Coordinates of C-alpha atoms and ligand atoms in Angstrom, one line a residue:
X1213 CA 137.0 90.6 89.1
X1214 CA 133.3 91.1 88.4
X1215 CA 130.3 89.7 90.6
X1216 CA 128.7 86.9 88.4
X1217 CA 124.6 87.7 87.9
X1218 CA 123.8 84.6 89.9
X1219 CA 125.8 85.7 93.2
X1220 CA 124.1 88.9 93.1
X1221 CA 120.6 87.6 93.1
X1222 CA 122.0 85.5 95.7
X1223 CA 123.2 88.7 97.6
X1224 CA 119.9 90.7 96.2
X1225 CA 117.4 87.6 98.3
X1226 CA 119.8 87.8 101.4
X1227 CA 119.3 91.5 101.9
X1228 CA 115.6 90.7 101.2
X1229 CA 115.2 88.3 103.6
X1230 CA 117.3 90.6 106.0
X1231 CA 115.0 93.3 105.2
X1232 CA 112.1 92.2 107.4
X1233 CA 109.1 94.8 106.5
X1234 CA 105.7 94.2 107.5
X1235 CA 103.5 91.3 107.8
X1236 CA 99.9 91.6 105.8
X1237 CA 97.7 89.6 107.9
X1238 CA 94.0 89.6 106.8
X1239 CA 93.0 89.5 110.5
X1240 CA 94.6 92.9 110.5
X1241 CA 92.2 94.5 107.9
X1242 CA 91.0 98.2 109.2
X1243 CA 87.1 97.1 108.0
X1244 CA 86.2 99.3 105.4
X1245 CA 89.7 100.4 104.3
X1246 CA 92.7 98.9 102.9
X1247 CA 94.6 100.0 105.9
X1248 CA 96.0 97.0 108.1
X1249 CA 96.5 98.2 111.7
X1250 CA 99.5 95.9 113.2
X1251 CA 102.3 94.7 110.7
X1252 CA 104.3 92.9 113.5
X1253 CA 104.2 89.1 112.4
X1254 CA 102.4 86.7 115.3
X1255 CA 103.7 83.7 113.7
X1256 CA 107.0 83.0 115.6
X1257 CA 109.9 80.3 115.6
X1258 CA 108.6 77.8 117.7
X1259 CA 112.0 76.3 118.0
X1260 CA 113.6 79.5 119.4
X1261 CA 114.8 78.7 123.2
X1262 CA 112.2 80.0 125.5
X1263 CA 114.5 81.3 128.1
X1264 CA 114.2 83.4 131.1
X1265 CA 110.2 83.9 132.2
X1266 CA 109.6 86.1 129.0
X1267 CA 110.2 83.4 126.5
X1268 CA 108.2 83.0 123.0
X1269 CA 106.1 80.2 124.8
X1270 CA 105.7 81.4 127.8
X1271 CA 106.1 84.5 130.7
X1272 CA 106.5 84.2 134.3
X1273 CA 105.2 87.6 135.8
X1274 CA 105.8 87.2 139.0
X1275 CA 109.7 88.2 139.5
X1276 CA 108.8 91.2 137.3
X1277 CA 106.5 93.2 138.7
X1278 CA 107.9 96.9 138.5
X1279 CA 109.6 98.5 141.8
X1280 CA 111.9 100.8 140.2
X1281 CA 112.1 103.4 137.0
X1282 CA 113.8 102.5 133.8
X1283 CA 114.4 104.9 130.9
X1284 CA 114.2 104.2 127.4
X1285 CA 116.5 106.7 125.0
X1286 CA 115.2 107.2 122.1
X1287 CA 116.1 108.5 118.6
X1288 CA 113.2 109.4 116.3
X1289 CA 114.3 109.2 112.3
X1290 CA 112.3 111.6 110.5
X1291 CA 111.8 110.4 106.9
X1292 CA 109.9 112.5 104.5
X1293 CA 109.8 112.1 100.7
X1294 CA 111.4 115.0 98.3
X1295 CA 107.9 116.7 98.5
X1296 CA 108.1 116.9 101.8
X1297 CA 105.5 115.2 102.9
X1298 CA 106.2 113.0 106.6
X1299 CA 108.4 116.3 107.8
X1300 CA 107.1 116.1 110.9
X1301 CA 107.5 118.7 113.0
X1302 CA 109.8 118.7 116.5
X1303 CA 106.8 119.5 119.1
X1304 CA 104.9 116.8 117.4
X1305 CA 108.0 114.5 118.2
X1306 CA 108.2 115.1 121.2
X1307 CA 104.1 114.4 121.8
X1308 CA 104.6 111.1 121.0
X1309 CA 107.4 110.7 123.8
X1310 CA 104.9 112.4 126.4
X1311 CA 101.8 110.2 125.0
X1312 CA 104.9 107.1 125.7
X1313 CA 104.9 108.5 128.9
X1314 CA 101.7 109.1 129.9
X1315 CA 101.2 105.4 128.2
X1316 CA 103.5 103.0 129.9
X1317 CA 103.5 105.2 133.7
X1318 CA 99.9 105.3 133.9
X1319 CA 100.4 109.2 134.6
X1320 CA 97.6 110.8 137.0
X1321 CA 94.9 113.2 134.8
X1322 CA 96.0 111.4 131.1
X1323 CA 94.4 109.2 129.2
X1324 CA 96.3 105.8 130.3
X1325 CA 95.6 107.2 134.1
X1326 CA 93.4 104.2 135.0
X1327 CA 96.0 101.8 133.3
X1328 CA 99.3 99.9 135.1
X1329 CA 102.2 101.9 135.9
X1330 CA 104.8 100.0 134.3
X1331 CA 107.6 102.5 135.4
X1332 CA 109.4 102.5 132.4
X1333 CA 109.6 106.4 130.6
X1334 CA 111.0 107.5 127.1
X1335 CA 112.9 110.2 126.8
X1336 CA 114.4 111.8 123.5
X1337 CA 118.4 110.9 123.0
X1338 CA 120.4 113.5 124.8
X1339 CA 124.1 112.2 123.7
X1340 CA 124.5 110.2 120.1
X1341 CA 126.4 107.4 119.4
X1342 CA 129.7 109.5 119.4
X1343 CA 128.9 111.5 122.4
X1344 CA 127.8 114.4 120.8
X1345 CA 124.9 116.6 122.1
X1346 CA 121.6 116.1 120.4
X1347 CA 117.8 116.5 120.0
X1348 CA 117.1 112.9 119.6
X1349 CA 115.9 113.6 116.0
X1350 CA 117.6 112.8 112.8
X1351 CA 115.5 113.9 109.8
X1352 CA 115.6 112.6 105.9
X1353 CA 114.6 113.5 102.8
X1354 CA 114.3 110.2 100.5
X1355 CA 111.4 109.0 98.1
X1356 CA 112.7 105.1 98.7
X1357 CA 113.0 105.1 102.2
X1358 CA 109.7 107.2 102.6
X1359 CA 108.1 104.5 101.0
X1360 CA 109.6 102.1 103.6
X1361 CA 111.2 100.0 100.8
X1362 CA 115.1 99.1 101.3
X1363 CA 117.3 98.0 103.8
X1364 CA 117.8 102.4 105.4
X1365 CA 118.3 101.4 108.8
X1366 CA 121.5 99.9 108.1
X1367 CA 122.7 103.9 107.2
X1368 CA 120.9 105.4 109.7
X1369 CA 120.2 102.9 112.9
X1370 CA 122.0 104.3 116.0
X1371 CA 123.0 101.5 118.3
X1372 CA 120.4 99.7 118.6
X1373 CA 121.4 98.1 121.9
X1374 CA 121.3 101.5 123.6
X1375 CA 118.8 103.3 121.7
X1376 CA 115.2 102.4 120.9
X1377 CA 115.2 103.5 117.1
X1378 CA 111.5 104.7 115.8
X1379 CA 111.2 105.7 112.0
X1380 CA 108.7 107.7 110.8
X1381 CA 107.5 107.1 106.8
X1382 CA 104.8 105.4 104.8
X1383 CA 104.9 102.1 107.1
X1384 CA 104.5 99.9 104.3
X1385 CA 104.2 101.5 101.9
X1386 CA 101.2 103.2 103.2
X1387 CA 99.8 99.8 103.7
X1388 CA 100.2 99.8 107.8
X1389 CA 99.9 102.4 110.9
X1390 CA 103.0 100.6 112.4
X1391 CA 105.3 97.6 113.4
X1392 CA 108.2 96.0 114.6
X1393 CA 109.7 93.1 112.3
X1394 CA 109.7 90.7 115.3
X1395 CA 109.6 90.2 118.8
X1396 CA 112.7 90.4 120.5
X1397 CA 112.4 87.2 121.6
X1398 CA 111.9 85.8 118.2
X1399 CA 115.2 87.2 117.6
X1400 CA 115.7 87.6 114.1
X1401 CA 116.6 91.3 114.3
X1402 CA 117.7 91.8 117.7
X1403 CA 121.1 93.8 117.9
X1404 CA 121.1 94.5 115.1
X1405 CA 120.7 97.6 112.8
X1406 CA 117.3 95.8 111.0
X1407 CA 115.9 96.3 115.2
X1408 CA 113.1 99.1 115.0
X1409 CA 109.8 100.4 115.6
X1410 CA 108.0 101.9 112.3
X1411 CA 105.2 104.4 112.7
X1412 CA 103.1 105.6 109.6
X1413 CA 103.8 109.6 109.5
X1414 CA 100.3 110.5 109.1
X1415 CA 99.7 108.5 112.8
X1416 CA 102.3 109.4 114.8
X1417 CA 102.2 111.8 117.6
X1418 CA 99.2 114.2 119.5
X1419 CA 97.2 115.1 117.2
X1420 CA 98.7 112.7 114.7
X1421 CA 97.9 114.8 111.1
X1422 CA 95.7 111.7 110.0
X1423 CA 93.0 112.7 112.3
X1424 CA 90.7 110.2 113.8
X1425 CA 90.4 107.5 115.0
X1426 CA 94.2 106.6 115.3
X1427 CA 95.7 110.2 115.8
X1428 CA 96.2 109.8 119.7
X1429 CA 99.8 108.2 119.5
X1430 CA 98.4 104.8 120.4
X1431 CA 99.9 103.1 117.7
X1432 CA 103.5 103.8 119.1
X1433 CA 102.3 102.7 122.7
X1434 CA 100.7 99.4 120.9
X1435 CA 104.2 98.7 118.8
X1436 CA 106.7 99.6 121.5
X1437 CA 104.9 97.1 123.5
X1438 CA 105.6 95.0 121.0
X1439 CA 109.3 95.9 121.0
X1440 CA 109.3 95.0 124.7
X1441 CA 107.9 91.6 123.9
X1442 CA 104.1 91.7 123.7
X1443 CA 101.6 89.7 122.2
X1444 CA 98.5 91.0 121.3
X1445 CA 96.2 90.2 123.2
X1446 CA 93.7 88.1 120.3
X1447 CA 97.2 86.1 119.8
X1448 CA 95.9 82.9 119.6
X1449 CA 92.7 83.2 120.3
X1450 CA 90.9 81.9 123.4
X1451 CA 94.2 79.4 124.2
X1452 CA 93.5 77.2 127.1
X1453 CA 93.2 77.3 130.7
X1454 CA 97.1 77.3 130.7
X1455 CA 97.2 80.9 130.3
X1456 CA 100.6 82.0 130.8
X1457 CA 101.6 79.2 128.2
X1458 CA 98.9 79.8 125.2
X1459 CA 97.2 82.9 124.0
X1460 CA 99.1 86.3 124.8
X1461 CA 101.3 84.3 127.7
X1462 CA 99.5 86.7 130.2
X1463 CA 96.9 85.6 132.0
X1464 CA 95.1 89.0 133.7
X1465 CA 94.2 90.1 129.8
X1466 CA 91.0 88.6 129.2
X1467 CA 91.4 86.5 126.0
X1468 CA 89.3 86.9 122.9
X1469 CA 88.6 85.1 120.0
X1470 CA 89.8 88.3 117.6
X1471 CA 91.0 91.4 117.6
X1472 CA 88.6 94.0 117.8
X1473 CA 88.1 97.3 116.0
X1474 CA 86.3 100.6 117.1
X1475 CA 85.6 100.9 120.4
X1476 CA 82.6 97.8 121.1
X1477 CA 82.0 98.3 124.0
X1478 CA 80.9 94.8 126.0
X1479 CA 82.1 92.8 123.5
X1480 CA 82.5 89.1 124.4
X1481 CA 84.1 86.3 123.0
X1482 CA 86.2 83.7 124.9
X1483 CA 83.2 83.5 127.5
X1484 CA 84.8 86.6 128.9
X1485 CA 84.8 90.7 128.2
X1486 CA 87.4 91.2 125.4
X1487 CA 90.4 93.4 126.7
X1488 CA 88.9 96.3 124.1
X1489 CA 90.9 98.9 126.8
X1490 CA 93.9 97.1 126.1
X1491 CA 96.6 98.4 123.9
X1492 CA 97.8 95.5 122.6
X1493 CA 94.5 95.2 121.1
X1494 CA 93.5 96.8 117.5
X1495 CA 90.4 99.1 119.0
X1496 CA 90.5 102.7 118.3
X1497 CA 93.3 105.3 120.2
X1498 CA 90.6 106.9 122.1
X1499 CA 89.2 103.4 123.3
X1500 CA 92.6 102.3 124.5
X1501 CA 93.6 103.2 128.5
X1502 CA 96.3 101.0 129.3
X1503 CA 98.4 97.5 130.1
X1504 CA 97.8 95.3 132.9
X1505 CA 100.5 94.4 135.8
X1506 CA 101.5 91.4 133.9
X1507 CA 101.9 92.8 130.3
X1508 CA 103.9 95.0 132.2
X1509 CA 106.1 92.5 134.2
X1510 CA 107.0 90.5 130.9
X1511 CA 108.1 93.8 129.2
X1512 CA 110.3 94.6 132.3
X1513 CA 111.4 90.5 132.1
X1514 CA 112.6 91.8 128.2
X1515 CA 113.9 94.3 128.7
X1516 CA 116.0 92.6 131.5
X1517 CA 116.6 89.5 129.5
X1518 CA 116.5 90.6 126.0
X1519 CA 117.9 94.2 125.8
X1520 CA 119.7 94.6 129.2
X1521 CA 121.9 97.9 127.4
X1522 CA 119.1 99.8 126.4
X1523 CA 117.5 101.5 129.6
X1524 CA 119.3 103.5 132.4
X1525 CA 118.0 104.0 135.6
X1526 CA 115.4 106.6 136.4
X1527 CA 115.5 109.7 137.9
X1528 CA 117.8 112.9 135.9
X1529 CA 121.3 111.5 135.6
X1530 CA 124.3 113.6 136.5
X1531 CA 126.8 114.3 132.8
X1532 CA 129.1 116.7 132.3
X1533 CA 129.5 117.6 128.5
X1534 CA 132.5 119.2 127.1
X1535 CA 132.4 122.2 124.7
X1536 CA 135.5 123.9 123.5
X1537 CA 135.0 126.8 121.7
X1538 CA 137.4 128.4 119.4
X1539 CA 140.7 130.0 120.7
X1540 CA 139.5 128.4 124.2
X1541 CA 142.0 126.8 126.3
X1542 CA 141.1 122.9 126.7
X1543 CA 141.9 123.1 130.3
X1544 CA 138.8 123.1 133.0
X1545 CA 137.4 119.5 134.1
X1546 CA 134.5 119.1 135.6
X1547 CA 133.3 115.8 137.2
X1548 CA 129.3 114.7 136.7
X1549 CA 127.3 116.6 139.9
X1550 CA 125.4 114.8 141.7
X1551 CA 123.0 116.3 144.7
X1552 CA 124.2 116.1 147.8
X1553 CA 127.4 116.1 147.2
X1554 CA 130.4 118.7 146.6
X1555 CA 132.4 118.4 142.8
X1556 CA 135.6 119.3 142.6
X1557 CA 137.0 121.1 139.7
X1558 CA 140.1 122.2 138.3
X1559 CA 141.9 124.5 135.4
X1560 CA 145.9 123.1 134.7
X1561 CA 147.2 126.0 133.4
X1562 CA 150.6 124.4 133.5
X1563 CA 152.7 126.5 130.7
X1564 CA 150.6 129.8 130.5
X1565 CA 150.9 132.8 131.7
X1566 CA 147.2 132.7 133.7
X1567 CA 147.2 134.4 137.5
X1568 CA 144.0 134.7 138.8
X1569 CA 140.2 132.3 137.7
X1570 CA 136.7 131.8 138.4
X1571 CA 134.2 129.8 137.2
X1572 CA 130.7 131.0 136.3
X1573 CA 127.4 129.3 136.4
X1574 CA 125.4 129.9 133.9
X1575 CA 121.8 128.2 135.0
X1576 CA 118.7 127.2 132.7
X1577 CA 116.3 128.1 133.4
X1578 CA 117.0 131.2 135.5
X1579 CA 114.1 130.8 138.0
X1580 CA 116.3 128.2 140.5
X1581 CA 118.5 130.1 142.8
X1582 CA 121.6 128.0 144.0
X1583 CA 122.5 129.7 147.3
X1584 CA 124.6 129.7 149.4
X1585 CA 126.9 128.7 147.5
X1586 CA 126.7 131.1 145.1
X1587 CA 127.1 135.0 144.4
X1588 CA 125.3 137.0 141.8
X1589 CA 128.2 138.6 140.1
X1590 CA 125.5 140.7 137.1
X1591 CA 122.7 142.4 138.3
X1592 CA 121.6 142.9 135.0
X1593 CA 122.1 139.3 134.2
X1594 CA 120.3 137.0 136.7
X1595 CA 121.6 133.9 135.1
X1596 CA 125.0 134.0 135.7
X1597 CA 126.8 133.0 139.3
X1598 CA 130.2 132.6 140.0
X1599 CA 132.0 130.2 142.4
X1600 CA 132.4 131.1 145.8
X1601 CA 135.7 132.6 145.1
X1602 CA 138.4 133.7 143.1
X1603 CA 140.8 131.2 143.3
X1604 CA 144.4 132.6 143.1
X1605 CA 146.7 129.7 141.5
X1606 CA 149.3 128.1 143.3
X1607 CA 151.4 126.9 141.0
X1608 CA 150.0 124.7 138.0
X1609 CA 146.4 124.3 138.5
X1610 CA 143.3 126.1 139.8
X1611 CA 140.8 123.9 142.1
X1612 CA 137.3 125.0 143.3
X1613 CA 134.1 123.1 144.6
X1614 CA 130.7 123.5 145.3
X1615 CA 128.6 121.3 147.1
X1616 CA 124.9 120.9 145.0
X1617 CA 122.1 120.8 147.4
X1618 CA 120.0 117.4 148.0
X1619 CA 117.0 119.3 145.8
X1620 CA 115.2 117.4 143.8
X1621 CA 113.9 120.1 142.4
X1622 CA 117.3 121.1 140.9
X1623 CA 117.5 117.3 139.4
X1624 CA 117.5 117.5 135.7
X1625 CA 118.8 121.5 135.6
X1626 CA 121.5 121.6 132.8
X1627 CA 124.2 124.4 134.2
X1628 CA 126.4 125.8 131.8
X1629 CA 129.9 126.5 133.3
X1630 CA 133.2 128.1 132.2
X1631 CA 136.7 129.4 133.6
X1632 CA 137.2 132.9 133.3
X1633 CA 141.1 133.4 133.5
X1634 CA 143.0 136.2 134.3
X1635 CA 146.5 138.0 134.1
X1636 CA 148.2 141.4 134.0
X1637 CA 147.2 141.8 130.5
X1638 CA 143.4 140.6 130.2
X1639 CA 141.1 138.0 130.5
X1640 CA 140.9 134.7 128.9
X1641 CA 138.1 131.4 128.5
X1642 CA 138.4 127.9 129.0
X1643 CA 136.8 125.5 127.7
X1644 CA 132.9 125.2 129.0
X1645 CA 131.4 122.1 130.6
X1646 CA 128.2 121.5 130.5
X1647 CA 126.3 119.8 133.5
X1648 CA 122.9 118.0 134.3
X1649 CA 122.4 118.2 137.8
X1650 CA 120.5 114.2 139.4
X1651 CA 121.4 111.5 141.2
Ligands
LIG806 ZN1 100.2 94.6 116.8

């Protein structure tokens, strides 16, 4: 049965409403240009329940002072047009992750060194939603997606409860530097495929291809601030003395009447100096230096209450990823190696003719030795180490164990392991298991 035209129109309207794009607020227009600084909405549904300590209407930062490091896996969807515009390099994508980490952790020696350490980190996802290895970067060539039209994310998004999805394209058709469709507290896109961060391709990374003054990666820092529940510092103008319930719902950012552009040192409004150095104002990338402690607390509260499955505990994580090559026996298993513990692995050779076996460790990088638990077996290939013994089979299983030193220097090291099997007629390989050493 054919769909009546009226129903088609209705569906199109529903689709449009769900496909929330940027807001073109006059106050966001960059002086002297036709470009908007930020397309994140500033009007929110005040009827939304003001839950937790970081609702739409108020902040209670006290319980949320960051004490532990959390890490957020990121997938970056690089959308180019069919002419190749917007096809950002892997290195530029990585540079943006570096900027995020500098800015959110106020890393010493970085432009954000004087900011507040939110103890929030970001990393390009290493595992996709299906559990397969990934570099966390997806690439597309599509003119309408590049134009930021259509609900492209419905087919592209990775589980938005577990990954921060960043899209680079001509945000808002080239009209804005970046936006998120809503604060998580607004609850219009949370837990849907539309939950995302969109950044103008030419303002992404360091140095971004669009040149100054928005080429130091701070557009993404600003939008991720929204993604984690922050308002603009000029939200609500001067607000009132109830700074946790008016303005930006934060007390340790100075109130300001309107957004500031450029880097107007000494600017004042609301009888106080304006927070031109704050990431949540509209100043130039090189003018910004940090978040405030209460902004950090509000973001940590937002993570805990609105994005509870997004971040993972800080520190490198132990993980084990199985690879099975063509013809390799899928018989070798090894648990994730936690620093300071002994891991035990096994090969199950039931029904095979293998009589001896050994497991080899291929260290990456090569400059980390593993004494006294390993034996160098090939002097010409210092990457290859062997477990301490060649295990004779006792029936159906071959077991071995290795103690992982509790050495922080080993954390994050990737080790590829694979068993070599022997019998009277030759050699065979098991499947391989890639191990990431950690806590
Ligand atoms: Zn903004």
